[in-house]
Amino acid sequence: SQQGEEDPQALSIQEGENATMNCSYKTSINNLQWYRQNSGRGLVHLILIRSNEREKHSGRLRVTLDTSKKSSSLLITASRAADTASYFCATGANDYKLSFGAGTTVTVRA
Amino acid sequence: EAGVAQSPRYKIIEKRQSVAFWCNPISGHATLYWYQQILGQGPKLLIQFQNNGVVDDSQLPKDRFSAERLKGVDSTLKIQPAKLEDSAVYLCASSPRGRVDEQFFGPGTRLTVL
């Protein structure tokens, strides 16, 4: 079963704008990760945030985690055409298994 | 370093036929995973290996799916016989020893069952 649920399912923005997507989950986690998947390709790991962290940055990516609300958000700043992809959150528990959500499809218009 | 390799990239078969997928993880990665990703959904873990032993296969439909990882390196995933609902992308991933919370994915094999 999939633990994470991303919102929105799809997002269309203009190049240069920011993109924000959210992930909600149901059970306790050890960490939460975000992955990107370009059409027809495998998943690429973007960022991992541990349950005792609240915010993390990596380049143009900013991830927040609110364990009290069981939610996370991924912000992509100054979007580019190359950011067009599907983005998945995945929750990791103490057994190290990852549970993926259904993803948010992001389209960046030139 | 070379990434996770998978073959074939695409496969089309008739229902009730058999099919096999191959994965070569990143060199030195002890943990290997097979995921099934149905169109419009996130990946679902089918089986996890630690070296050549199975750690978790709770979501593997064992009546038709099988997987092995001989010598703790390459792995094959087999479906026999295939059903229409097996149409999906099959992703292989691997993790470094001691860092199982980060997984590196291969490009996947897209299976279409007609």
PDB file of C-alpha atoms in Angstrom:
ATOM      1  CA  SER A   1       0.000   0.000   0.000  1.00  0.00           C
ATOM      2  CA  GLN A   2       1.156   3.557  -0.659  1.00  0.00           C
ATOM      3  CA  GLN A   3       1.609   5.663   2.444  1.00  0.00           C
ATOM      4  CA  GLY A   4       2.386   9.049   0.949  1.00  0.00           C
ATOM      5  CA  GLU A   5      -0.152  11.109  -0.933  1.00  0.00           C
ATOM      6  CA  GLU A   6       1.010  14.032  -3.022  1.00  0.00           C
ATOM      7  CA  ASP A   7      -0.990  17.130  -3.691  1.00  0.00           C
ATOM      8  CA  PRO A   8      -1.663  18.441  -6.261  1.00  0.00           C
ATOM      9  CA  GLN A   9      -1.700  15.566  -8.754  1.00  0.00           C
ATOM     10  CA  ALA A  10      -0.575  17.943 -11.496  1.00  0.00           C
ATOM     11  CA  LEU A  11       0.930  21.402 -11.607  1.00  0.00           C
ATOM     12  CA  SER A  12       1.629  23.705 -14.553  1.00  0.00           C
ATOM     13  CA  ILE A  13       3.780  26.798 -14.055  1.00  0.00           C
ATOM     14  CA  GLN A  14       5.698  29.367 -16.077  1.00  0.00           C
ATOM     15  CA  GLU A  15       9.468  29.181 -16.262  1.00  0.00           C
ATOM     16  CA  GLY A  16      10.960  31.226 -13.453  1.00  0.00           C
ATOM     17  CA  GLU A  17       8.029  30.691 -11.090  1.00  0.00           C
ATOM     18  CA  ASN A  18       8.181  28.602  -7.937  1.00  0.00           C
ATOM     19  CA  ALA A  19       6.540  25.186  -7.684  1.00  0.00           C
ATOM     20  CA  THR A  20       5.232  23.809  -4.421  1.00  0.00           C
ATOM     21  CA  MET A  21       3.916  20.326  -3.828  1.00  0.00           C
ATOM     22  CA  ASN A  22       2.831  18.613  -0.666  1.00  0.00           C
ATOM     23  CA  CYS A  23       2.983  15.116   0.726  1.00  0.00           C
ATOM     24  CA  SER A  24       0.888  13.687   3.532  1.00  0.00           C
ATOM     25  CA  TYR A  25       1.463  10.357   5.218  1.00  0.00           C
ATOM     26  CA  LYS A  26      -0.257   8.227   7.832  1.00  0.00           C
ATOM     27  CA  THR A  27       2.181   6.396  10.091  1.00  0.00           C
ATOM     28  CA  SER A  28       5.370   7.269  11.964  1.00  0.00           C
ATOM     29  CA  ILE A  29       8.460   7.664   9.841  1.00  0.00           C
ATOM     30  CA  ASN A  30      12.222   7.597  10.170  1.00  0.00           C
ATOM     31  CA  ASN A  31      12.777   9.834   7.170  1.00  0.00           C
ATOM     32  CA  LEU A  32      11.017  11.285   4.141  1.00  0.00           C
ATOM     33  CA  GLN A  33      12.578  11.511   0.708  1.00  0.00           C
ATOM     34  CA  TRP A  34      11.732  13.218  -2.535  1.00  0.00           C
ATOM     35  CA  TYR A  35      12.489  11.711  -5.922  1.00  0.00           C
ATOM     36  CA  ARG A  36      12.166  13.034  -9.463  1.00  0.00           C
ATOM     37  CA  GLN A  37      11.215  10.928 -12.470  1.00  0.00           C
ATOM     38  CA  ASN A  38      11.554  12.217 -15.993  1.00  0.00           C
ATOM     39  CA  SER A  39       9.317  10.646 -18.603  1.00  0.00           C
ATOM     40  CA  GLY A  40      10.444   7.126 -19.422  1.00  0.00           C
ATOM     41  CA  ARG A  41      13.329   7.202 -16.988  1.00  0.00           C
ATOM     42  CA  GLY A  42      14.154   5.892 -13.534  1.00  0.00           C
ATOM     43  CA  LEU A  43      13.821   7.829 -10.298  1.00  0.00           C
ATOM     44  CA  VAL A  44      16.490  10.238  -9.159  1.00  0.00           C
ATOM     45  CA  HIS A  45      16.974  10.918  -5.456  1.00  0.00           C
ATOM     46  CA  LEU A  46      16.621  14.633  -4.683  1.00  0.00           C
ATOM     47  CA  ILE A  47      16.694  15.100  -0.954  1.00  0.00           C
ATOM     48  CA  LEU A  48      16.212  13.243   2.323  1.00  0.00           C
ATOM     49  CA  ILE A  49      14.916  14.803   5.524  1.00  0.00           C
ATOM     50  CA  ARG A  50      15.012  12.910   8.806  1.00  0.00           C
ATOM     51  CA  SER A  51      12.157  12.872  11.292  1.00  0.00           C
ATOM     52  CA  ASN A  52      14.055  15.130  13.714  1.00  0.00           C
ATOM     53  CA  GLU A  53      14.657  17.790  11.038  1.00  0.00           C
ATOM     54  CA  ARG A  54      12.228  20.522  10.055  1.00  0.00           C
ATOM     55  CA  GLU A  55      13.751  22.033   6.949  1.00  0.00           C
ATOM     56  CA  LYS A  56      16.422  21.183   4.434  1.00  0.00           C
ATOM     57  CA  HIS A  57      17.846  22.894   1.376  1.00  0.00           C
ATOM     58  CA  SER A  58      19.634  21.598  -1.690  1.00  0.00           C
ATOM     59  CA  GLY A  59      20.311  24.081  -4.471  1.00  0.00           C
ATOM     60  CA  ARG A  60      16.916  25.339  -5.669  1.00  0.00           C
ATOM     61  CA  LEU A  61      15.061  22.774  -3.564  1.00  0.00           C
ATOM     62  CA  ARG A  62      13.598  23.392  -0.137  1.00  0.00           C
ATOM     63  CA  VAL A  63      11.914  20.639   1.829  1.00  0.00           C
ATOM     64  CA  THR A  64       9.968  21.041   5.050  1.00  0.00           C
ATOM     65  CA  LEU A  65       8.696  18.351   7.368  1.00  0.00           C
ATOM     66  CA  ASP A  66       5.978  18.692   9.990  1.00  0.00           C
ATOM     67  CA  THR A  67       5.745  15.412  11.872  1.00  0.00           C
ATOM     68  CA  SER A  68       2.859  16.674  14.006  1.00  0.00           C
ATOM     69  CA  LYS A  69       0.777  17.124  10.863  1.00  0.00           C
ATOM     70  CA  LYS A  70       2.388  14.171   9.096  1.00  0.00           C
ATOM     71  CA  SER A  71       3.147  16.301   6.083  1.00  0.00           C
ATOM     72  CA  SER A  72       6.018  17.552   3.970  1.00  0.00           C
ATOM     73  CA  SER A  73       6.392  20.079   1.211  1.00  0.00           C
ATOM     74  CA  LEU A  74       8.837  20.415  -1.657  1.00  0.00           C
ATOM     75  CA  LEU A  75       9.516  23.855  -3.088  1.00  0.00           C
ATOM     76  CA  ILE A  76      11.381  24.299  -6.363  1.00  0.00           C
ATOM     77  CA  THR A  77      12.430  27.907  -6.819  1.00  0.00           C
ATOM     78  CA  ALA A  78      13.032  29.667 -10.140  1.00  0.00           C
ATOM     79  CA  SER A  79      11.773  26.701 -12.140  1.00  0.00           C
ATOM     80  CA  ARG A  80      13.321  25.696 -15.449  1.00  0.00           C
ATOM     81  CA  ALA A  81      12.046  23.655 -18.374  1.00  0.00           C
ATOM     82  CA  ALA A  82      14.316  20.836 -17.218  1.00  0.00           C
ATOM     83  CA  ASP A  83      12.316  20.614 -13.978  1.00  0.00           C
ATOM     84  CA  THR A  84       9.398  19.166 -15.944  1.00  0.00           C
ATOM     85  CA  ALA A  85       8.967  15.731 -14.383  1.00  0.00           C
ATOM     86  CA  SER A  86       6.983  13.739 -11.859  1.00  0.00           C
ATOM     87  CA  TYR A  87       7.935  14.194  -8.234  1.00  0.00           C
ATOM     88  CA  PHE A  88       7.390  11.487  -5.638  1.00  0.00           C
ATOM     89  CA  CYS A  89       7.622  11.541  -1.904  1.00  0.00           C
ATOM     90  CA  ALA A  90       8.687   8.349  -0.179  1.00  0.00           C
ATOM     91  CA  THR A  91       8.520   7.625   3.516  1.00  0.00           C
ATOM     92  CA  GLY A  92      11.089   5.460   5.231  1.00  0.00           C
ATOM     93  CA  ALA A  93      10.375   3.617   8.451  1.00  0.00           C
ATOM     94  CA  ASN A  94      12.717   1.800  10.816  1.00  0.00           C
ATOM     95  CA  ASP A  95      12.679  -1.224   8.519  1.00  0.00           C
ATOM     96  CA  TYR A  96      14.220   0.963   5.798  1.00  0.00           C
ATOM     97  CA  LYS A  97      11.482   0.121   3.314  1.00  0.00           C
ATOM     98  CA  LEU A  98      10.299   3.037   1.216  1.00  0.00           C
ATOM     99  CA  SER A  99       6.615   3.682   0.570  1.00  0.00           C
ATOM    100  CA  PHE A 100       5.982   5.942  -2.403  1.00  0.00           C
ATOM    101  CA  GLY A 101       3.057   8.213  -3.128  1.00  0.00           C
ATOM    102  CA  ALA A 102       1.395   8.520  -6.525  1.00  0.00           C
ATOM    103  CA  GLY A 103       3.376  11.620  -7.438  1.00  0.00           C
ATOM    104  CA  THR A 104       2.865  15.169  -8.658  1.00  0.00           C
ATOM    105  CA  THR A 105       3.359  15.847 -12.361  1.00  0.00           C
ATOM    106  CA  VAL A 106       5.013  19.221 -12.882  1.00  0.00           C
ATOM    107  CA  THR A 107       5.041  20.957 -16.255  1.00  0.00           C
ATOM    108  CA  VAL A 108       7.190  24.056 -16.659  1.00  0.00           C
ATOM    109  CA  ARG A 109       6.121  26.185 -19.609  1.00  0.00           C
ATOM    110  CA  ALA A 110       8.721  28.211 -21.492  1.00  0.00           C
TER     111      ALA A 110
ATOM    112  CA  GLU B   1      30.569   5.517 -11.219  1.00  0.00           C
ATOM    113  CA  ALA B   2      28.243   3.520 -13.453  1.00  0.00           C
ATOM    114  CA  GLY B   3      24.580   3.508 -12.513  1.00  0.00           C
ATOM    115  CA  VAL B   4      22.124   0.669 -12.106  1.00  0.00           C
ATOM    116  CA  ALA B   5      21.761  -1.171 -15.402  1.00  0.00           C
ATOM    117  CA  GLN B   6      18.570  -2.884 -16.518  1.00  0.00           C
ATOM    118  CA  SER B   7      17.597  -4.828 -19.611  1.00  0.00           C
ATOM    119  CA  PRO B   8      15.619  -5.007 -21.704  1.00  0.00           C
ATOM    120  CA  ARG B   9      14.265  -1.459 -21.697  1.00  0.00           C
ATOM    121  CA  TYR B  10      11.020  -2.480 -23.349  1.00  0.00           C
ATOM    122  CA  LYS B  11       9.178  -5.771 -23.682  1.00  0.00           C
ATOM    123  CA  ILE B  12       5.849  -6.663 -25.270  1.00  0.00           C
ATOM    124  CA  ILE B  13       4.381 -10.112 -24.674  1.00  0.00           C
ATOM    125  CA  GLU B  14       1.076 -11.928 -24.925  1.00  0.00           C
ATOM    126  CA  LYS B  15      -0.752 -12.882 -21.748  1.00  0.00           C
ATOM    127  CA  ARG B  16       0.223 -16.268 -20.343  1.00  0.00           C
ATOM    128  CA  GLN B  17       3.739 -15.922 -21.791  1.00  0.00           C
ATOM    129  CA  SER B  18       6.839 -15.733 -19.622  1.00  0.00           C
ATOM    130  CA  VAL B  19       9.263 -12.838 -19.320  1.00  0.00           C
ATOM    131  CA  ALA B  20      12.477 -12.122 -17.436  1.00  0.00           C
ATOM    132  CA  PHE B  21      14.162  -8.872 -16.496  1.00  0.00           C
ATOM    133  CA  TRP B  22      17.799  -8.381 -15.570  1.00  0.00           C
ATOM    134  CA  CYS B  23      19.421  -5.900 -13.208  1.00  0.00           C
ATOM    135  CA  ASN B  24      23.048  -5.088 -12.490  1.00  0.00           C
ATOM    136  CA  PRO B  25      23.323  -2.840  -9.418  1.00  0.00           C
ATOM    137  CA  ILE B  26      26.009  -0.284  -8.719  1.00  0.00           C
ATOM    138  CA  SER B  27      29.262  -2.023  -7.884  1.00  0.00           C
ATOM    139  CA  GLY B  28      29.569  -2.769  -4.185  1.00  0.00           C
ATOM    140  CA  HIS B  29      25.937  -2.100  -3.344  1.00  0.00           C
ATOM    141  CA  ALA B  30      24.756  -4.847  -1.029  1.00  0.00           C
ATOM    142  CA  THR B  31      21.033  -4.136  -1.112  1.00  0.00           C
ATOM    143  CA  LEU B  32      18.961  -4.603  -4.250  1.00  0.00           C
ATOM    144  CA  TYR B  33      15.270  -3.855  -4.773  1.00  0.00           C
ATOM    145  CA  TRP B  34      12.694  -4.622  -7.447  1.00  0.00           C
ATOM    146  CA  TYR B  35       9.714  -2.280  -7.748  1.00  0.00           C
ATOM    147  CA  GLN B  36       6.604  -2.378  -9.905  1.00  0.00           C
ATOM    148  CA  GLN B  37       5.299   0.977 -11.116  1.00  0.00           C
ATOM    149  CA  ILE B  38       1.878   0.924 -12.735  1.00  0.00           C
ATOM    150  CA  LEU B  39       1.033   3.915 -14.937  1.00  0.00           C
ATOM    151  CA  GLY B  40      -0.057   6.874 -12.839  1.00  0.00           C
ATOM    152  CA  GLN B  41       1.127   5.352  -9.559  1.00  0.00           C
ATOM    153  CA  GLY B  42       4.257   5.409  -7.463  1.00  0.00           C
ATOM    154  CA  PRO B  43       6.624   2.450  -7.302  1.00  0.00           C
ATOM    155  CA  LYS B  44       5.583  -0.510  -5.180  1.00  0.00           C
ATOM    156  CA  LEU B  45       8.268  -2.703  -3.625  1.00  0.00           C
ATOM    157  CA  LEU B  46       8.147  -6.294  -4.835  1.00  0.00           C
ATOM    158  CA  ILE B  47      11.277  -7.753  -3.265  1.00  0.00           C
ATOM    159  CA  GLN B  48      14.383  -6.643  -1.381  1.00  0.00           C
ATOM    160  CA  PHE B  49      17.682  -8.535  -1.291  1.00  0.00           C
ATOM    161  CA  GLN B  50      20.570  -8.086   1.112  1.00  0.00           C
ATOM    162  CA  ASN B  51      23.543  -9.650  -0.665  1.00  0.00           C
ATOM    163  CA  ASN B  52      21.942 -12.828  -2.066  1.00  0.00           C
ATOM    164  CA  GLY B  53      19.373 -13.278   0.697  1.00  0.00           C
ATOM    165  CA  VAL B  54      15.753 -12.129   0.596  1.00  0.00           C
ATOM    166  CA  VAL B  55      14.914  -9.483   3.214  1.00  0.00           C
ATOM    167  CA  ASP B  56      11.319  -8.791   2.182  1.00  0.00           C
ATOM    168  CA  ASP B  57       9.113 -10.347  -0.477  1.00  0.00           C
ATOM    169  CA  SER B  58       5.767  -9.765   1.213  1.00  0.00           C
ATOM    170  CA  GLN B  59       4.294  -7.977  -1.824  1.00  0.00           C
ATOM    171  CA  LEU B  60       5.647 -10.337  -4.466  1.00  0.00           C
ATOM    172  CA  PRO B  61       2.853 -12.392  -6.114  1.00  0.00           C
ATOM    173  CA  LYS B  62       4.674 -15.640  -5.599  1.00  0.00           C
ATOM    174  CA  ASP B  63       2.296 -17.710  -7.695  1.00  0.00           C
ATOM    175  CA  ARG B  64       3.655 -16.034 -10.826  1.00  0.00           C
ATOM    176  CA  PHE B  65       6.621 -13.854  -9.887  1.00  0.00           C
ATOM    177  CA  SER B  66      10.050 -15.067  -8.855  1.00  0.00           C
ATOM    178  CA  ALA B  67      13.377 -13.345  -8.325  1.00  0.00           C
ATOM    179  CA  GLU B  68      16.890 -14.377  -7.556  1.00  0.00           C
ATOM    180  CA  ARG B  69      20.196 -12.722  -6.886  1.00  0.00           C
ATOM    181  CA  LEU B  70      22.905 -15.270  -7.344  1.00  0.00           C
ATOM    182  CA  LYS B  71      26.350 -14.404  -5.964  1.00  0.00           C
ATOM    183  CA  GLY B  72      24.932 -11.229  -4.442  1.00  0.00           C
ATOM    184  CA  VAL B  73      25.423  -9.123  -7.572  1.00  0.00           C
ATOM    185  CA  ASP B  74      23.100  -9.349 -10.606  1.00  0.00           C
ATOM    186  CA  SER B  75      19.440 -10.141 -10.201  1.00  0.00           C
ATOM    187  CA  THR B  76      16.655 -11.446 -12.413  1.00  0.00           C
ATOM    188  CA  LEU B  77      12.929 -11.017 -11.974  1.00  0.00           C
ATOM    189  CA  LYS B  78      10.648 -13.460 -13.783  1.00  0.00           C
ATOM    190  CA  ILE B  79       6.924 -13.480 -14.455  1.00  0.00           C
ATOM    191  CA  GLN B  80       5.341 -16.760 -15.462  1.00  0.00           C
ATOM    192  CA  PRO B  81       2.631 -16.652 -16.717  1.00  0.00           C
ATOM    193  CA  ALA B  82       2.012 -12.958 -17.335  1.00  0.00           C
ATOM    194  CA  LYS B  83      -1.380 -11.330 -16.899  1.00  0.00           C
ATOM    195  CA  LEU B  84      -2.729  -8.119 -18.408  1.00  0.00           C
ATOM    196  CA  GLU B  85      -2.463  -6.368 -15.038  1.00  0.00           C
ATOM    197  CA  ASP B  86       1.291  -6.999 -14.989  1.00  0.00           C
ATOM    198  CA  SER B  87       1.730  -4.232 -17.557  1.00  0.00           C
ATOM    199  CA  ALA B  88       3.971  -1.755 -15.749  1.00  0.00           C
ATOM    200  CA  VAL B  89       7.491  -0.429 -15.469  1.00  0.00           C
ATOM    201  CA  TYR B  90       9.758  -2.683 -13.421  1.00  0.00           C
ATOM    202  CA  LEU B  91      12.411  -0.698 -11.608  1.00  0.00           C
ATOM    203  CA  CYS B  92      15.549  -2.026 -10.022  1.00  0.00           C
ATOM    204  CA  ALA B  93      17.335  -0.043  -7.324  1.00  0.00           C
ATOM    205  CA  SER B  94      20.355  -0.570  -5.111  1.00  0.00           C
ATOM    206  CA  SER B  95      21.724   0.903  -1.907  1.00  0.00           C
ATOM    207  CA  PRO B  96      25.252   1.173  -0.581  1.00  0.00           C
ATOM    208  CA  ARG B  97      26.275  -0.940   2.378  1.00  0.00           C
ATOM    209  CA  GLY B  98      25.229   0.813   5.569  1.00  0.00           C
ATOM    210  CA  ARG B  99      23.133   3.459   3.735  1.00  0.00           C
ATOM    211  CA  VAL B 100      19.899   1.708   2.906  1.00  0.00           C
ATOM    212  CA  ASP B 101      17.906   4.931   3.281  1.00  0.00           C
ATOM    213  CA  GLU B 102      19.153   6.152  -0.109  1.00  0.00           C
ATOM    214  CA  GLN B 103      18.295   4.153  -3.194  1.00  0.00           C
ATOM    215  CA  PHE B 104      19.713   4.514  -6.692  1.00  0.00           C
ATOM    216  CA  PHE B 105      17.329   3.541  -9.461  1.00  0.00           C
ATOM    217  CA  GLY B 106      17.885   2.062 -12.880  1.00  0.00           C
ATOM    218  CA  PRO B 107      15.986   3.266 -15.980  1.00  0.00           C
ATOM    219  CA  GLY B 108      13.394   0.498 -15.692  1.00  0.00           C
ATOM    220  CA  THR B 109      11.884  -2.054 -18.037  1.00  0.00           C
ATOM    221  CA  ARG B 110       8.524  -1.152 -19.528  1.00  0.00           C
ATOM    222  CA  LEU B 111       6.414  -4.298 -19.884  1.00  0.00           C
ATOM    223  CA  THR B 112       3.276  -4.396 -21.993  1.00  0.00           C
ATOM    224  CA  VAL B 113       1.112  -7.508 -21.758  1.00  0.00           C
ATOM    225  CA  LEU B 114      -1.402  -7.888 -24.602  1.00  0.00           C
TER     226      LEU B 114
END
